[in-house]
Coordinates of C-alpha atoms in Angstrom, one line a residue:
X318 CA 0.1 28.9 -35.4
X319 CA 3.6 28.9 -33.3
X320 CA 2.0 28.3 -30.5
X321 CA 0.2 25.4 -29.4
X322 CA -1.0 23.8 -25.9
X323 CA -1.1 20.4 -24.6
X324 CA -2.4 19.1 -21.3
X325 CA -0.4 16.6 -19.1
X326 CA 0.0 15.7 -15.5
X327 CA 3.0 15.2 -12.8
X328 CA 2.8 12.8 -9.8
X329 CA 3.1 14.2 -6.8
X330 CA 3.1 11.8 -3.5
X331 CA 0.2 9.4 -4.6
X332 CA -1.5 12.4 -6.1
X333 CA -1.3 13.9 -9.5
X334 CA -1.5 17.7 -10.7
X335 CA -2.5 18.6 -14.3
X336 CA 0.3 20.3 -16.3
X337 CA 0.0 22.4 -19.4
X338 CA 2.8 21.7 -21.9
X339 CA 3.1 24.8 -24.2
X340 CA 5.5 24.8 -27.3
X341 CA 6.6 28.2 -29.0
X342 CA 9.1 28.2 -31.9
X343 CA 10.5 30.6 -34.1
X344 CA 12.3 30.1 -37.6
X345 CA 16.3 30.8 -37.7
X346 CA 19.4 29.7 -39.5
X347 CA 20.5 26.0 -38.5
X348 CA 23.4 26.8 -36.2
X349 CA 20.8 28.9 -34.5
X350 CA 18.6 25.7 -34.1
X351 CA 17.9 25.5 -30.1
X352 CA 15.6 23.6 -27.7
X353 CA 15.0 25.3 -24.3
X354 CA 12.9 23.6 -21.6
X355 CA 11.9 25.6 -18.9
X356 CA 9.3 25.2 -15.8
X357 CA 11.9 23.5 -13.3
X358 CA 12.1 20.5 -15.3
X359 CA 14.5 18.1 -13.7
X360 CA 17.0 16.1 -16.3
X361 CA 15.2 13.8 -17.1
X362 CA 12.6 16.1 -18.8
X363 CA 15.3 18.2 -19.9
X364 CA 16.8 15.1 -21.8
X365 CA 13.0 14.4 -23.5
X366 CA 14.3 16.7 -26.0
X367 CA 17.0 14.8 -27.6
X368 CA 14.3 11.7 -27.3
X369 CA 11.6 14.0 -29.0
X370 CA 13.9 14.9 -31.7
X371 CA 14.6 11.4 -32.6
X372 CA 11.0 10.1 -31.9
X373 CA 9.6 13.0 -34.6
X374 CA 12.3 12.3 -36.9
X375 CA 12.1 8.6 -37.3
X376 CA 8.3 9.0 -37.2
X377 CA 8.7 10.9 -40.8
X378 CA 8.3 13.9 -39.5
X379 CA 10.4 17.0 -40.5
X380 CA 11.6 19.3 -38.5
X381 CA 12.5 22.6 -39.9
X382 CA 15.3 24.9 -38.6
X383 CA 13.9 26.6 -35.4
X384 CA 13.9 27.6 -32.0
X385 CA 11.8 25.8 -29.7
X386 CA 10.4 27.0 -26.5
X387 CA 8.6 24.4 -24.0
X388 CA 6.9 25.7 -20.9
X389 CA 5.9 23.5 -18.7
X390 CA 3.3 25.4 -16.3
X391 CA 2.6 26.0 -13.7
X392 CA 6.3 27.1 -12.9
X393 CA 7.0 26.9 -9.5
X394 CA 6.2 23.0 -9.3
X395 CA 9.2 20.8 -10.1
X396 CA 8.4 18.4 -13.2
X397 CA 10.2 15.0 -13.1
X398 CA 10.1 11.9 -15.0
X399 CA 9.7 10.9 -18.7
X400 CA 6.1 11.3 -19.0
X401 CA 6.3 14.5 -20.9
X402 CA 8.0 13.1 -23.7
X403 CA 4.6 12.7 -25.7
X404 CA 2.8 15.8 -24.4
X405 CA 5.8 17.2 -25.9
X406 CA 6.5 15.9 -28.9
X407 CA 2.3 16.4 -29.9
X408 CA 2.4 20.2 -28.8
X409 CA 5.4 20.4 -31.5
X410 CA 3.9 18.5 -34.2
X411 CA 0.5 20.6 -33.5
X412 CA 2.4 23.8 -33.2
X413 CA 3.5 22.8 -37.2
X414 CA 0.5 22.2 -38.3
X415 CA 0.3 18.7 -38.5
X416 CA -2.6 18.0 -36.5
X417 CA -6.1 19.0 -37.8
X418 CA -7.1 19.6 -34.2
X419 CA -6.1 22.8 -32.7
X420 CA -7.6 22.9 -29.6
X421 CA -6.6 19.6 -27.0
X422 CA -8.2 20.9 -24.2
X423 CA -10.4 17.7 -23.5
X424 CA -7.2 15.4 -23.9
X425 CA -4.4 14.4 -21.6
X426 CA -1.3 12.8 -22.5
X427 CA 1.6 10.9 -21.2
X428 CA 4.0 8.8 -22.4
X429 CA 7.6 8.1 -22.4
X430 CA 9.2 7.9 -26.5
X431 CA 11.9 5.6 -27.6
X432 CA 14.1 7.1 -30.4
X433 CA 12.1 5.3 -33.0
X434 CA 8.5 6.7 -31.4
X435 CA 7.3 3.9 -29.9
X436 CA 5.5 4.6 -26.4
X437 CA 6.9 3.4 -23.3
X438 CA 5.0 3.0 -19.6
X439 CA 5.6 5.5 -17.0
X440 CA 4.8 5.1 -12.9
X441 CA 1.6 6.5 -11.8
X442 CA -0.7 6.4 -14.3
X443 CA -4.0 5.4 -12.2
X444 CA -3.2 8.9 -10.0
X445 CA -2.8 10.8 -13.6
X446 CA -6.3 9.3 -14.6
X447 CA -7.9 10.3 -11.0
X448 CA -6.7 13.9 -11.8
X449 CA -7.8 14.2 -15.7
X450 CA -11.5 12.9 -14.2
X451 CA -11.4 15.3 -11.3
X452 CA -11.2 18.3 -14.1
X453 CA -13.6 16.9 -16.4
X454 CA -11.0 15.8 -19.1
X455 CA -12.9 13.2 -21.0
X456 CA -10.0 11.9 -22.8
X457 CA -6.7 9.9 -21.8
X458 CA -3.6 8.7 -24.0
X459 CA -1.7 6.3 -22.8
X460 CA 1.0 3.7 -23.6
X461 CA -0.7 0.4 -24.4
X462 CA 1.2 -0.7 -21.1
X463 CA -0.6 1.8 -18.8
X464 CA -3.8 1.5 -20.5
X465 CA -5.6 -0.9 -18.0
X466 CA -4.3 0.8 -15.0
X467 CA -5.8 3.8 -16.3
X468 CA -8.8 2.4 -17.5
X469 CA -9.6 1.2 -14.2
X470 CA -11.1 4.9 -13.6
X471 CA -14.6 5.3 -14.5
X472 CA -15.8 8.3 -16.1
X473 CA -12.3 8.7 -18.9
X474 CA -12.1 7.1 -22.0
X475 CA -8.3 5.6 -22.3
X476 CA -7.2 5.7 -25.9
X477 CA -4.0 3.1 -25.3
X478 CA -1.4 3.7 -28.3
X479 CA 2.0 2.3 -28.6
X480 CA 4.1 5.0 -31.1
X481 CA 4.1 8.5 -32.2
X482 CA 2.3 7.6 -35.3
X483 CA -0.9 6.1 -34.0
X484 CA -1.2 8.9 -31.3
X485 CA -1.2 11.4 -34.7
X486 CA -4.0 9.3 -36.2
X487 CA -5.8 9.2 -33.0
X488 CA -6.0 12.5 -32.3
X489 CA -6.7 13.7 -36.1
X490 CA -9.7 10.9 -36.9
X491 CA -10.9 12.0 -33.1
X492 CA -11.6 15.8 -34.6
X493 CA -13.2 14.4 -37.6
X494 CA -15.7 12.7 -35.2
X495 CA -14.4 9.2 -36.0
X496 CA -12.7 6.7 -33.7
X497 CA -9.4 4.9 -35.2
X498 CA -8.5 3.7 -31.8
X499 CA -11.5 2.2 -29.2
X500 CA -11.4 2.9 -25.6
X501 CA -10.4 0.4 -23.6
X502 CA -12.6 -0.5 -20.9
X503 CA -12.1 -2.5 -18.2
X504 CA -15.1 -3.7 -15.2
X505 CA -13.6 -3.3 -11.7
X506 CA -15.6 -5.3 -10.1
X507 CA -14.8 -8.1 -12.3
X508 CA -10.4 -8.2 -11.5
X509 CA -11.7 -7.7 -7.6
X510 CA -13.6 -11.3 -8.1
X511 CA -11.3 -12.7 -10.0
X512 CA -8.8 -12.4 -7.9
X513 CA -9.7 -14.2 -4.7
X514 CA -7.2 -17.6 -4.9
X515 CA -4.4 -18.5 -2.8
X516 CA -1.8 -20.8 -2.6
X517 CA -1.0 -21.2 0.3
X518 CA -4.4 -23.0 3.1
X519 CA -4.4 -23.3 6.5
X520 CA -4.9 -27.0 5.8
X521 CA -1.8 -27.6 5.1
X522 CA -0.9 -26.8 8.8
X523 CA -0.1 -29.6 11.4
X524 CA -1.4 -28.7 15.4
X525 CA -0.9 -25.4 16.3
X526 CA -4.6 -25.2 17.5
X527 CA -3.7 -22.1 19.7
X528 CA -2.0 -19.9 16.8
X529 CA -4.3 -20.4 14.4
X530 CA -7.1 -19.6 16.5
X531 CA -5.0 -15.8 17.4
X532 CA -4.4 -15.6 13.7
X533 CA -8.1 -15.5 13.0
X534 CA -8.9 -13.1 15.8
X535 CA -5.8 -11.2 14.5
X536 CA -7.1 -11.0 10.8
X537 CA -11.3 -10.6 12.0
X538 CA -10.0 -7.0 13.4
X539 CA -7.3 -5.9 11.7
X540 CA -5.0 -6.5 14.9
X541 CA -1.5 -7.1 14.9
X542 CA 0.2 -10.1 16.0
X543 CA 3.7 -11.5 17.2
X544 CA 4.3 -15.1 17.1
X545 CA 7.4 -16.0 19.4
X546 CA 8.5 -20.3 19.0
X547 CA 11.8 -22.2 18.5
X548 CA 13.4 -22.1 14.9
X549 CA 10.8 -24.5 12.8
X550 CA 8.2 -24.2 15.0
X551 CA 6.2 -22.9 12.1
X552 CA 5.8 -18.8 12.5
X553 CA 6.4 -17.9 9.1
X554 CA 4.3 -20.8 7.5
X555 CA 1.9 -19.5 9.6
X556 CA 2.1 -16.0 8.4
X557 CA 2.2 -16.6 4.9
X558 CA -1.3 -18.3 5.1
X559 CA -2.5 -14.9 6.7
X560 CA -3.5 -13.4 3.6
X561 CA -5.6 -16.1 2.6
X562 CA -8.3 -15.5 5.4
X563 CA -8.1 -11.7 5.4
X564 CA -11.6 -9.9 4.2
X565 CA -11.2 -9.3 -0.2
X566 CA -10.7 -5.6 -0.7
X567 CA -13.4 -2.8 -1.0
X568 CA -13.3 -0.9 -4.6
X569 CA -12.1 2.2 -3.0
X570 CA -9.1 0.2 -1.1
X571 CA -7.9 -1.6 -4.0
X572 CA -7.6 2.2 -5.6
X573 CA -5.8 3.7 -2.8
X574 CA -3.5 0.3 -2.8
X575 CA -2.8 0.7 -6.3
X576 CA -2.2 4.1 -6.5
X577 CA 0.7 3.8 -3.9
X578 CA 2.0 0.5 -6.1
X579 CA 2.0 2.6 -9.5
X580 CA 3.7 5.6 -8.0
X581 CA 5.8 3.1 -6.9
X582 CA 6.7 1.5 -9.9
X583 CA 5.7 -2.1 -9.0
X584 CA 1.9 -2.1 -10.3
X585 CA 1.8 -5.6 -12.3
X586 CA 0.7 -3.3 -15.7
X587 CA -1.4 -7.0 -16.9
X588 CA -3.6 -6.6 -13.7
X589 CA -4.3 -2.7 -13.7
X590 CA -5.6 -3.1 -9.9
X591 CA -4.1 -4.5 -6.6
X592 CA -7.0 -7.1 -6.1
X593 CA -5.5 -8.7 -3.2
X594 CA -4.6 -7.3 -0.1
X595 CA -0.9 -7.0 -0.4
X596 CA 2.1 -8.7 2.0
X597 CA 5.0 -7.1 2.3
X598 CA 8.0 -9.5 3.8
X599 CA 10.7 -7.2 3.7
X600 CA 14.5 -8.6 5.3
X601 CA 15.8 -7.9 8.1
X602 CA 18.9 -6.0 6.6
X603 CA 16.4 -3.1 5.5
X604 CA 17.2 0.2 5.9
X605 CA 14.4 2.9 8.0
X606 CA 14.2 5.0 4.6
X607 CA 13.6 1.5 3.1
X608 CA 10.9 0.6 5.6
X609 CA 9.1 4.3 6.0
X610 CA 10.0 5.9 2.6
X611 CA 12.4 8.4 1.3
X612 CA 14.7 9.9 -1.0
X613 CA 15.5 12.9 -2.8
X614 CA 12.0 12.8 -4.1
X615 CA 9.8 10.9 -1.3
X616 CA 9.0 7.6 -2.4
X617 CA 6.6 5.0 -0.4
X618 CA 8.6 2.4 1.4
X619 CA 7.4 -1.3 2.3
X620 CA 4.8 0.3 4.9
X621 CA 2.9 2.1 2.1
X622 CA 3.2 -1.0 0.4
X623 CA 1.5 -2.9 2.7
X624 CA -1.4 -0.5 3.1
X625 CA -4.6 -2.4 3.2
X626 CA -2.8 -5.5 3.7
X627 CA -0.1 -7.2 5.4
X628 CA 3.2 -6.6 6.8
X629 CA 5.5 -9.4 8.2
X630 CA 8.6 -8.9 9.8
X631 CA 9.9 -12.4 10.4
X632 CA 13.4 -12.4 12.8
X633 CA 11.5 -9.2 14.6
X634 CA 14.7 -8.9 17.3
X635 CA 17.6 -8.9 13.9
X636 CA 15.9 -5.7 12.8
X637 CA 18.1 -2.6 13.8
X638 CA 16.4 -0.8 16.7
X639 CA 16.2 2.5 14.9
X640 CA 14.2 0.7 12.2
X641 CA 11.8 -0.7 14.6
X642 CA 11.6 2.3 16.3
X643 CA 10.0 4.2 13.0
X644 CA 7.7 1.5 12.7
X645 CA 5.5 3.2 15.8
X646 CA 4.0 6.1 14.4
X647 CA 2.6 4.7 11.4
X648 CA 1.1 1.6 13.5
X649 CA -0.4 4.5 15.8
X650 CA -1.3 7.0 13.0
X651 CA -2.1 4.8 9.9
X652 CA 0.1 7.3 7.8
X653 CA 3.7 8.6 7.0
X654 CA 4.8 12.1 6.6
X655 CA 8.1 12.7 4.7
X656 CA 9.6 16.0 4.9
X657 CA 12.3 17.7 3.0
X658 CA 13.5 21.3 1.6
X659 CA 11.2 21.3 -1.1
X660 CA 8.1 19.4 -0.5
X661 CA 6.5 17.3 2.3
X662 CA 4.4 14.5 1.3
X663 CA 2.1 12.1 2.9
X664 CA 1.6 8.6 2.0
X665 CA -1.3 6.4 3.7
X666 CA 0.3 2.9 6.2
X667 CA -2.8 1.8 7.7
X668 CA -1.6 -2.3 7.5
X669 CA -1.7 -5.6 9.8
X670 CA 1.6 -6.4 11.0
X671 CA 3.3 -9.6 11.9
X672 CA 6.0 -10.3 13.0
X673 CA 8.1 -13.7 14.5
X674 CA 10.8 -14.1 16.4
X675 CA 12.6 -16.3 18.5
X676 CA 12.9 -16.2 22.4
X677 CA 16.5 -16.5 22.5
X678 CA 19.5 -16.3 20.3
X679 CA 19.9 -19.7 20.1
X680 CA 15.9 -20.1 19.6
X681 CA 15.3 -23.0 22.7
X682 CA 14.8 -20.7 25.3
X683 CA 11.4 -22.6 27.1
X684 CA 11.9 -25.6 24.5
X685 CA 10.8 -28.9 26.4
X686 CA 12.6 -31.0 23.7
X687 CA 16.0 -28.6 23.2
X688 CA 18.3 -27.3 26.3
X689 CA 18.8 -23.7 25.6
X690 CA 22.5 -22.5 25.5
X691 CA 22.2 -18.8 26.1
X692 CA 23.0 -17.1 29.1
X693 CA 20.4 -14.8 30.6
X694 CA 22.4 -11.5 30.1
X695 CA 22.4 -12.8 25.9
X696 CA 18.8 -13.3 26.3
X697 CA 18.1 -9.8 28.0
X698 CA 20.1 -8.2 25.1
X699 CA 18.7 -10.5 22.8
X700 CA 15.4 -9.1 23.8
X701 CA 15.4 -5.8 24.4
X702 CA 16.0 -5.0 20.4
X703 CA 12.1 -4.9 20.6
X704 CA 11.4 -2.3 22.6
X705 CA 8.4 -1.7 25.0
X706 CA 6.8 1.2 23.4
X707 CA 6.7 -1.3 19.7
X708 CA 5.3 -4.1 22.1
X709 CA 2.4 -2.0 23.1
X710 CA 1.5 -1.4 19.7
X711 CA 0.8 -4.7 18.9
X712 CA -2.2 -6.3 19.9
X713 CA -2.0 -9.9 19.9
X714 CA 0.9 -11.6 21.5
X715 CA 1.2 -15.6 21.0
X716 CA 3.8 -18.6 21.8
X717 CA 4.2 -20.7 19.2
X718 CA 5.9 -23.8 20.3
X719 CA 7.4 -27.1 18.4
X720 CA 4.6 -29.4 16.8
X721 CA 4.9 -33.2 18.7
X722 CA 5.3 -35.5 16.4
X723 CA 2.2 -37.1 17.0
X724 CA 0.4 -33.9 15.8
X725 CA 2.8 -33.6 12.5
X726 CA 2.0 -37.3 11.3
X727 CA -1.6 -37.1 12.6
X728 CA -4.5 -38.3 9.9
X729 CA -6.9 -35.7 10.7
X730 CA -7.5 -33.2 8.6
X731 CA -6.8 -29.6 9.7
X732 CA -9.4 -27.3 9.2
X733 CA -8.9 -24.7 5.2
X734 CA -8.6 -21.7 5.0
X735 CA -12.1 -21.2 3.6
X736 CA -13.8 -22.1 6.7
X737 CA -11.8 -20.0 9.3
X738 CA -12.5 -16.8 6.1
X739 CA -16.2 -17.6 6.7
X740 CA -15.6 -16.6 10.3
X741 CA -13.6 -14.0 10.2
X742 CA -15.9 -12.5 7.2
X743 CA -19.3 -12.8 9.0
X744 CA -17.2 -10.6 12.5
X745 CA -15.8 -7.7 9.5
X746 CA -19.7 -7.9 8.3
X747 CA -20.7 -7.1 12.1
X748 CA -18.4 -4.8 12.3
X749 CA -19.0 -2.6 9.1
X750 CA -22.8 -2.1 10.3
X751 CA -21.8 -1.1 14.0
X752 CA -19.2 1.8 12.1
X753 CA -21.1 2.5 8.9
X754 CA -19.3 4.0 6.0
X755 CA -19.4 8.0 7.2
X756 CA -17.4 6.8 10.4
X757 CA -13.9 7.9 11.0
X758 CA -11.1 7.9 13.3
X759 CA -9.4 11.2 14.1
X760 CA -6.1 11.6 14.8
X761 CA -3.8 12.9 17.4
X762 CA -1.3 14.6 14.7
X763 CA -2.5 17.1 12.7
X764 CA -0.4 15.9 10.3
X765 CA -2.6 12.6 9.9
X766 CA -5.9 12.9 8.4
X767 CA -8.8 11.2 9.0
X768 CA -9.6 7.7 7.8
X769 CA -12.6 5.5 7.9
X770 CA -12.8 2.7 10.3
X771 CA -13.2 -0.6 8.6
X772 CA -12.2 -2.9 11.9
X773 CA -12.1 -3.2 15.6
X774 CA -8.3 -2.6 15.6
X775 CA -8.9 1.2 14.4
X776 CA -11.4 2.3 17.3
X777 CA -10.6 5.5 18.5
X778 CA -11.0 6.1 22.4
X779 CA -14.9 7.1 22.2
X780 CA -15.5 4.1 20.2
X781 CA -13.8 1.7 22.6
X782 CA -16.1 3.6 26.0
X783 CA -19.3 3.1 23.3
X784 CA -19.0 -0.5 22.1
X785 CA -17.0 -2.1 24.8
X786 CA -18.9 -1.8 27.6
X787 CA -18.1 -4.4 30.7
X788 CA -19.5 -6.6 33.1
X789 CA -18.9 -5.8 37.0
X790 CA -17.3 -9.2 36.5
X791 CA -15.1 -8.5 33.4
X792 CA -14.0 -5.2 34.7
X793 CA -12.8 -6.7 38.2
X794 CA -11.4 -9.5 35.5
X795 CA -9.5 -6.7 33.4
X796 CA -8.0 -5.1 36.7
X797 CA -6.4 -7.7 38.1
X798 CA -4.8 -8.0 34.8
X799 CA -3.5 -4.5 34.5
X800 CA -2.1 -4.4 38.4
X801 CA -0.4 -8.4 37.8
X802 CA 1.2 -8.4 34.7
X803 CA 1.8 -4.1 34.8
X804 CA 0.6 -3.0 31.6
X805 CA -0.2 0.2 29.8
X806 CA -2.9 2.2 29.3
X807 CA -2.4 1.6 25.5
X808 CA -2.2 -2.3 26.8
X809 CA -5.7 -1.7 28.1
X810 CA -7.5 -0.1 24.9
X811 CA -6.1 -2.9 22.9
X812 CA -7.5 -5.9 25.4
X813 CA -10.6 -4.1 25.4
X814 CA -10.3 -4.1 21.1
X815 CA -8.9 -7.8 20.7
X816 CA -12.3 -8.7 23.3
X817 CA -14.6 -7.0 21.1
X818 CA -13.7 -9.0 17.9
X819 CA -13.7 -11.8 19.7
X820 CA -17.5 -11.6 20.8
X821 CA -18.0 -10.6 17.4
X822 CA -16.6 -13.7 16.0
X823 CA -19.2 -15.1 18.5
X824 CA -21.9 -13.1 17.3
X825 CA -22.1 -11.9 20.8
X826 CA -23.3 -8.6 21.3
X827 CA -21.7 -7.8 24.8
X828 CA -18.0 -8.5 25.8
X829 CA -18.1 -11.2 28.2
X830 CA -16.0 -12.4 30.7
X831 CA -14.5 -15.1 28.8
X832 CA -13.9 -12.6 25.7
X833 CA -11.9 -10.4 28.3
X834 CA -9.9 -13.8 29.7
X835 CA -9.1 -14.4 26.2
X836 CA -7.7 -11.6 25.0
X837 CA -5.7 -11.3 28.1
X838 CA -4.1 -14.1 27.5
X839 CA -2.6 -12.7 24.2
X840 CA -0.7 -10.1 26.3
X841 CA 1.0 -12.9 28.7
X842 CA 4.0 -12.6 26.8
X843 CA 4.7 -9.0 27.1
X844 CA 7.3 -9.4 29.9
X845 CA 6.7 -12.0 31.6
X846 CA 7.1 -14.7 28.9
X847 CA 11.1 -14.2 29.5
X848 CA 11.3 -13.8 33.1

């Protein structure tokens, strides 16, 4: 039979579509031998066919004098990548008749082939497992490499193979109802566990009473934070022992994470599954494409990469402006839209940021132990890199100054990282029942979609009027607040957020006064820090 069908899938944003491979051929002379590719297949699947010429070849398979025909449907979406090398080269061998099976409806393959047949790994293989269980495809085959990415899915059996040959055998012992390969399977729930260990404690940190104390409100609601101290004041020690008091991922995070680290192409293929909640510490010399995503082809950038987790920006103010600037709608909308001629894809950024920077250029602007050498007019300039707008977006806003001596060589021991977790995970527990799972947050954009509220940082407005009520007391508190130190409306909704989780770390069930007076003091630095 000339013609023969084979199922595969292209990647698509974080998303994968099913694509049908279909091989024709017809016998000619040898200088009339041809190989045509057609379906918008970029070069790198129009190159698959010297690699599947090769790969057949040095498998032991012959190849007689013909003219092959590859359709890659449907046409009008643009195939990229090497993943189609296998598809390929198994609807050629079956158009031949060298598989017993003829119909491979319930399979679907990718793969990348080296000259000698062997299977490499291609990027986004836990979206291309989503897709084959969203049609029903029972079936998967997949480089060894990709296997436990892909066998994270429930409901597929992955067959992981690592040459031409054994993918032949598979698929011919498969329609004799015997198995020569097993399925891998791999328990979820078992890498989430597992993975819960960090290096870096809290204990480990000297003083700095105050900053811990906002990081744990910061991480109990999802908020995000800027830590502002003198060069070695200990901001980015700080930060980097952030992650290890954050709430462990749900299942259905971990799968979003990881889809957006595969597509990516920096999935850790011996893991299979993000575990962790991911921090992303990119440098200051990043580009915005970098930051939000881009390219020819839309890829995720460092914000996608940090969905679910963290993001820390350390040297906030050496950032340039119009990369700080992009940074506002994703905080704001929890998602990035990237537009070009031919597609438009979205990719999810709901993260925690944090950032540090110093008050001055020199760093020792307010330092009781340094003079500071810069002249207000450096400082102003200095300053105004961050701008108001990115300010507002950010909830928690915290000095950080120079540890005393005193403190650094002190005896006592500073309180772990596994007590403040306790905390912070008994105020996310709270929190999960007041939402429930069906509750969302709607955007503004209709761009954005909507996404589940997991913390007191994502309330929408109706949320804030419905579990942030106030006291005739905190309200006259909050006021004086607003008129003194001029801040926003969006200033408001998040003192009223930062307030709730701190009652909830409490166990409180109203906002009190002292919740309100708390949280107000993480927006002292707004302005008037520098003035």
């Amino acid at each position: 039979m000339p013609l023969f069908k084979v199922r595969s899938a292209a990647v698509y944003g974080i998303d994968a579509h099913l694509i049908e491979v279909e091989v024709d051929f017809a016998q000619v002379k040898l200088e009339d031998a041809q190989f045509h590719t057609v379906g918008l297949p970029d070069a790198a699947v129009r190159e698959s066919r010297d690699r599947v010429r090769s790969a057949i070849k040095n498998s032991g398979f012959d190849l007689p004098p013909t003219r092959i025909t590859i359709n890659l449907a449907p046409a009008d979406l643009k195939k990229e990548g090497s993943g189609f090398d296998l598809p390929i080269a198994i609807a050629i061998l079956g158009a031949y008749g060298a598989l017993h099976n003829k119909e491979l409806s319930d399979f679907l393959l990718v793969g990348e082939l080296g000259l000698d047949g062997t299977l490499r790994a291609v990027q986004g293989m836990l979206p291309i497992a989503v897709a084959a269980r969203t049609a029903g495809i029972r079936n998967l085959i997949v480089p060894a490499s990709n296997a436990r990415e892909a066998a994270v899915v429930q409901g597929v059996d992955v067959y992981p193979v690592k040459n031409l040959i054994e993918v032949r055998e598979l698929l011919n012992a498969l329609s004799f109802g015997s198995l020569a390969v097993q399925p891998l399977k791999v328990e979820p729930t078992d890498l989430l566990h597992g993975a819960q260990h960090f290096p870096a404690d809290f204990k480990d940190v000297r003083g700095q009473h105050v900053a811990k104390r906002a990081l744990e409100v910061a991480a109990a609601g999802g908020h995000n934070i800027l830590m502002i101290g003198p060069p070695g004041s200990g901001k980015t020690m700080l930060a980097k022992r952030l992650p290890s008091i954050l709430a462990p991922l749900r299942f259905e995070e971990a799968l979003e994470t990881t889809k957006i680290h595969s597509v990516a192409g920096v999935l850790n293929a011996e893991e299979g599954l993000v575990a962790h909640r991911p921090f992303r510490s990119p440098h200051h010399t990043i580009s915005d494409a970098g930051l939000i995503g881009g390219g020819a082809v839309p890829r995720p950038g460092e914000v996608s990469l940090a969905h679910n987790g963290l993001l820390f920006l350390d040297e906030l103010p050496e950032f340039p402006r119009n990369v700080l600037e992009v940074l506002r709608q994703p905080l704001e909308d929890g998602i990035v839209t990237i537009a070009r001629a031919s597609m438009s894809l979205a990719f999810p950024a709901r993260f925690m940021l944090a950032a540090a920077m110093n008050p001055c250029p020199c760093g020792y602007f307010n330092d009781k132990s340094r003079e500071c050498m810069c002249t207000p007019p450096m400082i102003q300039r200095y300053v105004s890199k961050v701008s108001g707008p990115l300010l507002d977006r950010i909830d928690i806003h915290i000095e950080v100054p120079a540890v005393q001596y005193k403190e650094l060589r002190g005896g006592a021991a500073a309180e772990g990282s596994a007590e403040i977790r306790d905390r912070v995970l008994a105020a996310r527990e709270r929190q999960h029942n007041r939402f429930g799972e069906t509750a969302t947050r709607t955007k503004g954009s209709s761009k954005a979609a909507s996404q589940p509220v997991f913390a007191n940082a994502q309330m929408t407005t109706q949320q804030i009027r419905l579990f942030c009520e106030l006291s005739t007391d905190a309200e006259r508190l909050l006021e004086r607040a607003m008129q003194q130190q001029g801040l926003s409306a969006r200033a408001h909704d998040r003192i009223l957020k930062v307030s709730r989780t701190i009652a909830d770390l409490e166990g409180a069930q109203d906002v009190a006064v002292k919740h309100i007076a708390e949280a107000i003091q993480y927006r002292t630095l707004d302005r008037s820090y520098w003035s």
